């Protein structure tokens, strides 16, 4: 079956430009997550969407970052006025509805490698 | 979340069992042990999780000590495609447990 897909796979942009990264979660998964992973670093949580609930945006590093999820499915992460420190792999994950408070396993996409020149 | 400690690297011969240890001595009663792995240039992949009983699925087995202070992930017949960084995390049920945080993990190299 289809897994989580992300596009583009690679994005090179100039400092100061805006970028949009797209995530298509697994069909039927109500939870969607964005993370980023810088070279040699661990996973950094950015934002979490669960159904119709207000998203948890606590991981967004600045107000240049925003994300939306339309129709409970596709999500777009937007970075405005990109900076060189935004260069990283941006990972999207999805999971089925949470049961009894247990964090279900998260299914990750291949990521978008963003390079800001 | 409880801190976990893993060896930075391990080697394993193809076809042999790979046993990856993880220490989580400060784990609390409501924290599950999760294992993920990340193959080079790919997104992380969920492997298995457990609370206190040993668990097995099609990918691996998870052995958790009785005091829950450590665990071992077992890949019964390692293949070259199992070469990856393996992450052990302690993750509570409920709350903000969806925020996965990986440490350095163990780089497992499966050799032919």
Coordinates of N, CA and C in Angstrom, one line a residue, chain B:
Chain B
X1 N 10.7 12.6 29.6 CA 10.9 11.3 29.1 C 12.3 10.8 29.6
X2 N 12.3 9.4 29.9 CA 13.5 8.9 30.5 C 14.6 8.9 29.4
X3 N 15.9 9.1 29.9 CA 17.0 9.1 29.0 C 17.4 7.7 28.6
X4 N 17.8 7.4 27.4 CA 18.2 6.1 27.0 C 19.7 6.2 26.6
X5 N 20.4 5.1 26.8 CA 21.8 5.0 26.4 C 22.0 3.8 25.5
X6 N 22.7 4.1 24.4 CA 23.0 3.0 23.5 C 24.4 3.1 23.0
X7 N 25.0 1.9 22.7 CA 26.4 2.0 22.1 C 26.4 2.7 20.8
X8 N 27.4 3.4 20.5 CA 27.4 4.2 19.2 C 27.4 3.3 18.0
X9 N 28.0 2.2 18.0 CA 28.1 1.3 16.8 C 28.2 -0.1 17.2
X10 N 27.8 -1.0 16.3 CA 27.9 -2.4 16.4 C 28.1 -3.0 15.0
X11 N 28.7 -4.2 15.0 CA 28.8 -4.9 13.7 C 28.2 -6.3 13.9
X12 N 27.7 -6.8 12.8 CA 27.0 -8.1 12.8 C 27.3 -8.8 11.5
X13 N 27.5 -10.1 11.5 CA 27.6 -10.8 10.2 C 26.3 -11.1 9.7
X14 N 26.2 -11.0 8.4 CA 24.9 -11.3 7.7 C 24.5 -12.7 8.0
X15 N 23.2 -12.9 8.3 CA 22.6 -14.1 8.7 C 22.6 -14.5 10.1
X16 N 23.4 -13.7 10.9 CA 23.5 -13.9 12.3 C 22.5 -13.0 13.0
X17 N 22.2 -13.3 14.3 CA 21.3 -12.4 15.1 C 22.1 -11.2 15.5
X18 N 21.4 -10.1 15.4 CA 21.9 -8.8 15.9 C 21.2 -8.5 17.2
X19 N 21.9 -8.2 18.2 CA 21.3 -7.9 19.5 C 21.8 -6.5 19.9
X20 N 20.8 -5.6 19.9 CA 21.1 -4.2 20.2 C 20.6 -3.8 21.6
X21 N 21.6 -3.4 22.5 CA 21.1 -3.1 23.8 C 20.7 -1.7 24.0
X22 N 20.0 -1.4 25.0 CA 19.5 -0.1 25.4 C 19.3 0.0 26.9
X23 N 20.0 1.0 27.5 CA 19.8 1.2 28.9 C 18.8 2.4 29.2
X24 N 17.8 2.2 30.0 CA 16.8 3.2 30.4 C 16.5 3.1 31.8
X25 N 17.6 3.3 32.6 CA 17.5 3.0 34.1 C 16.5 3.9 34.8
X26 N 16.1 5.1 34.2 CA 15.2 6.0 34.9 C 13.8 5.9 34.3
X27 N 13.5 4.9 33.6 CA 12.2 4.8 33.0 C 11.1 4.7 34.0
X28 N 10.0 5.4 33.8 CA 8.9 5.4 34.7 C 7.9 4.4 34.3
X29 N 6.9 4.1 35.2 CA 6.0 3.1 35.0 C 5.1 3.2 33.8
X30 N 4.9 4.4 33.3 CA 3.9 4.6 32.2 C 4.7 4.8 30.9
X31 N 6.0 4.6 30.9 CA 6.8 4.8 29.7 C 7.0 3.5 28.9
X32 N 6.7 3.5 27.7 CA 6.9 2.4 26.8 C 8.3 2.5 26.2
X33 N 8.9 1.4 25.8 CA 10.1 1.4 25.1 C 9.8 1.2 23.6
X34 N 10.3 2.1 22.8 CA 10.1 2.1 21.4 C 11.4 2.0 20.7
X35 N 11.4 1.3 19.6 CA 12.5 1.2 18.7 C 12.2 1.6 17.3
X36 N 13.0 2.5 16.8 CA 12.9 2.9 15.4 C 14.3 2.7 14.7
X37 N 14.3 2.7 13.4 CA 15.6 2.7 12.8 C 15.5 3.7 11.6
X38 N 16.7 4.1 11.1 CA 16.8 5.0 10.0 C 17.9 4.5 9.1
X39 N 17.5 4.0 7.9 CA 18.4 3.7 6.9 C 18.9 4.9 6.2
X40 N 20.1 4.9 5.8 CA 20.7 6.1 5.2 C 19.8 6.8 4.1
X41 N 19.6 8.1 4.3 CA 18.8 8.9 3.3 C 17.4 8.5 3.3
X42 N 16.9 7.8 4.3 CA 15.5 7.5 4.4 C 14.9 8.1 5.6
X43 N 13.5 8.1 5.7 CA 12.9 8.5 6.9 C 12.9 7.4 8.0
X44 N 12.8 7.7 9.3 CA 12.8 6.7 10.3 C 11.7 5.7 10.1
X45 N 11.9 4.5 10.6 CA 10.9 3.4 10.4 C 10.7 2.8 11.8
X46 N 9.4 2.7 12.1 CA 9.0 2.1 13.4 C 9.3 0.6 13.3
X47 N 9.9 0.1 14.5 CA 10.2 -1.4 14.5 C 9.2 -2.1 15.5
X48 N 9.2 -1.7 16.7 CA 8.5 -2.4 17.7 C 8.4 -1.6 19.0
X49 N 7.5 -1.9 19.9 CA 7.5 -1.2 21.2 C 6.9 -2.2 22.2
X50 N 7.2 -1.9 23.5 CA 6.7 -2.8 24.6 C 6.7 -2.0 25.9
X51 N 6.0 -2.5 26.8 CA 5.9 -1.9 28.2 C 6.7 -2.8 29.2
X52 N 6.4 -4.0 29.4 CA 7.1 -4.9 30.3 C 7.2 -6.3 29.8
X53 N 6.3 -6.7 28.9 CA 6.4 -8.1 28.4 C 7.3 -8.1 27.1
X54 N 7.9 -9.2 26.9 CA 8.6 -9.3 25.6 C 7.7 -9.3 24.5
X55 N 8.1 -8.7 23.4 CA 7.3 -8.6 22.2 C 8.0 -9.1 21.0
X56 N 7.2 -9.6 20.0 CA 7.8 -10.1 18.8 C 6.8 -9.7 17.6
X57 N 7.4 -9.2 16.5 CA 6.7 -9.0 15.3 C 7.5 -9.5 14.1
X58 N 7.0 -9.2 12.9 CA 7.7 -9.7 11.8 C 9.1 -9.2 11.6
X59 N 9.4 -8.1 12.2 CA 10.7 -7.4 12.0 C 11.7 -7.8 13.1
X60 N 11.2 -7.9 14.3 CA 12.2 -8.1 15.4 C 11.5 -8.6 16.7
X61 N 12.4 -8.9 17.7 CA 11.9 -9.2 19.0 C 12.4 -8.1 20.0
X62 N 11.6 -7.9 21.0 CA 12.1 -6.9 22.0 C 12.0 -7.6 23.4
X63 N 13.2 -7.7 24.0 CA 13.3 -8.3 25.3 C 13.5 -7.2 26.4
X64 N 12.6 -7.1 27.3 CA 12.7 -6.0 28.4 C 13.0 -6.7 29.7
X65 N 14.0 -6.3 30.4 CA 14.4 -6.9 31.7 C 13.2 -6.7 32.7
X66 N 13.2 -7.6 33.7 CA 12.1 -7.5 34.6 C 12.0 -6.2 35.4
X67 N 13.2 -5.6 35.7 CA 13.2 -4.3 36.3 C 12.9 -3.1 35.4
X68 N 12.9 -3.4 34.1 CA 12.6 -2.5 33.0 C 13.7 -1.4 32.8
X69 N 14.9 -1.7 33.4 CA 16.0 -0.7 33.3 C 16.8 -0.9 32.0
X70 N 16.5 -1.9 31.3 CA 17.2 -2.1 30.0 C 16.4 -3.0 29.1
X71 N 16.8 -3.0 27.8 CA 16.1 -3.8 26.9 C 17.0 -4.2 25.7
X72 N 16.7 -5.2 25.0 CA 17.5 -5.6 23.8 C 16.6 -5.8 22.6
X73 N 16.9 -5.2 21.5 CA 16.3 -5.4 20.3 C 17.0 -6.5 19.5
X74 N 16.3 -7.5 19.1 CA 16.9 -8.7 18.4 C 16.4 -8.7 17.0
X75 N 17.3 -8.7 16.0 CA 17.0 -9.0 14.6 C 17.5 -10.4 14.4
X76 N 16.6 -11.4 14.3 CA 17.1 -12.8 14.3 C 18.0 -13.2 13.2
X77 N 17.8 -12.7 12.0 CA 18.7 -13.1 10.9 C 19.0 -11.8 10.1
X78 N 20.0 -11.1 10.6 CA 20.3 -9.8 10.0 C 20.7 -9.9 8.5
X79 N 20.2 -9.0 7.7 CA 20.6 -8.9 6.3 C 21.3 -7.6 6.1
X80 N 21.9 -7.4 4.9 CA 22.7 -6.2 4.6 C 21.7 -5.0 4.6
X81 N 20.4 -5.2 4.3 CA 19.5 -4.1 4.3 C 19.1 -3.7 5.7
X82 N 19.6 -4.4 6.7 CA 19.3 -4.0 8.1 C 20.4 -3.0 8.6
X83 N 21.4 -2.7 7.8 CA 22.3 -1.7 8.1 C 21.6 -0.3 8.3
X84 N 21.7 0.2 9.5 CA 20.9 1.5 9.8 C 21.3 2.0 11.1
X85 N 20.8 3.2 11.5 CA 21.0 3.7 12.8 C 19.7 3.3 13.6
X86 N 19.9 2.6 14.7 CA 18.7 2.1 15.5 C 18.6 3.0 16.7
X87 N 17.3 3.5 17.0 CA 17.1 4.4 18.1 C 16.1 3.7 19.1
X88 N 16.5 3.8 20.3 CA 15.7 3.3 21.4 C 15.2 4.5 22.2
X89 N 13.9 4.6 22.4 CA 13.3 5.8 23.1 C 12.3 5.3 24.2
X90 N 12.2 6.0 25.2 CA 11.2 5.8 26.2 C 10.1 6.8 26.1
X91 N 8.9 6.4 25.9 CA 7.8 7.3 25.5 C 6.6 7.0 26.3
X92 N 6.1 8.0 27.0 CA 5.0 7.8 27.9 C 3.7 7.6 27.1
X93 N 2.7 7.0 27.7 CA 1.4 7.0 27.1 C 0.7 8.3 27.5
X94 N -0.1 8.8 26.6 CA -0.8 10.0 26.8 C 0.1 11.3 26.7
X95 N -0.5 12.4 27.0 CA 0.2 13.7 27.0 C 0.8 14.0 25.7
X96 N 2.0 14.5 25.7 CA 2.6 14.9 24.4 C 3.5 13.8 23.9
X97 N 3.1 12.5 24.1 CA 4.0 11.4 23.7 C 4.2 11.3 22.2
X98 N 3.5 12.1 21.4 CA 3.7 12.0 20.0 C 5.0 12.7 19.5
X99 N 5.6 13.5 20.4 CA 6.8 14.2 20.0 C 8.0 13.2 20.2
X100 N 8.3 12.6 19.1 CA 9.5 11.7 19.1 C 10.8 12.4 19.2
X101 N 11.6 12.0 20.0 CA 13.0 12.6 20.1 C 14.0 11.5 20.1
X102 N 14.8 11.5 19.1 CA 15.9 10.5 19.0 C 17.2 11.0 19.5
X103 N 17.9 10.1 20.2 CA 19.3 10.4 20.6 C 20.2 10.1 19.4
X104 N 21.4 9.7 19.8 CA 22.4 9.3 18.8 C 22.2 8.0 18.2
X105 N 21.6 7.0 18.9 CA 21.3 5.7 18.4 C 22.5 4.9 18.2
X106 N 22.3 3.7 17.7 CA 23.4 2.7 17.4 C 23.5 2.5 15.9
X107 N 24.6 2.7 15.4 CA 24.8 2.4 13.9 C 25.2 0.9 13.8
X108 N 24.2 0.2 13.3 CA 24.4 -1.3 13.1 C 24.9 -1.5 11.7
X109 N 26.1 -2.1 11.5 CA 26.6 -2.4 10.2 C 26.6 -3.9 10.1
X110 N 25.8 -4.4 9.1 CA 25.8 -5.8 8.8 C 26.7 -6.1 7.7
X111 N 27.7 -7.0 7.9 CA 28.8 -7.3 7.0 C 28.5 -8.6 6.3
X112 N 28.9 -8.6 5.0 CA 28.7 -9.9 4.2 C 29.6 -11.0 4.7

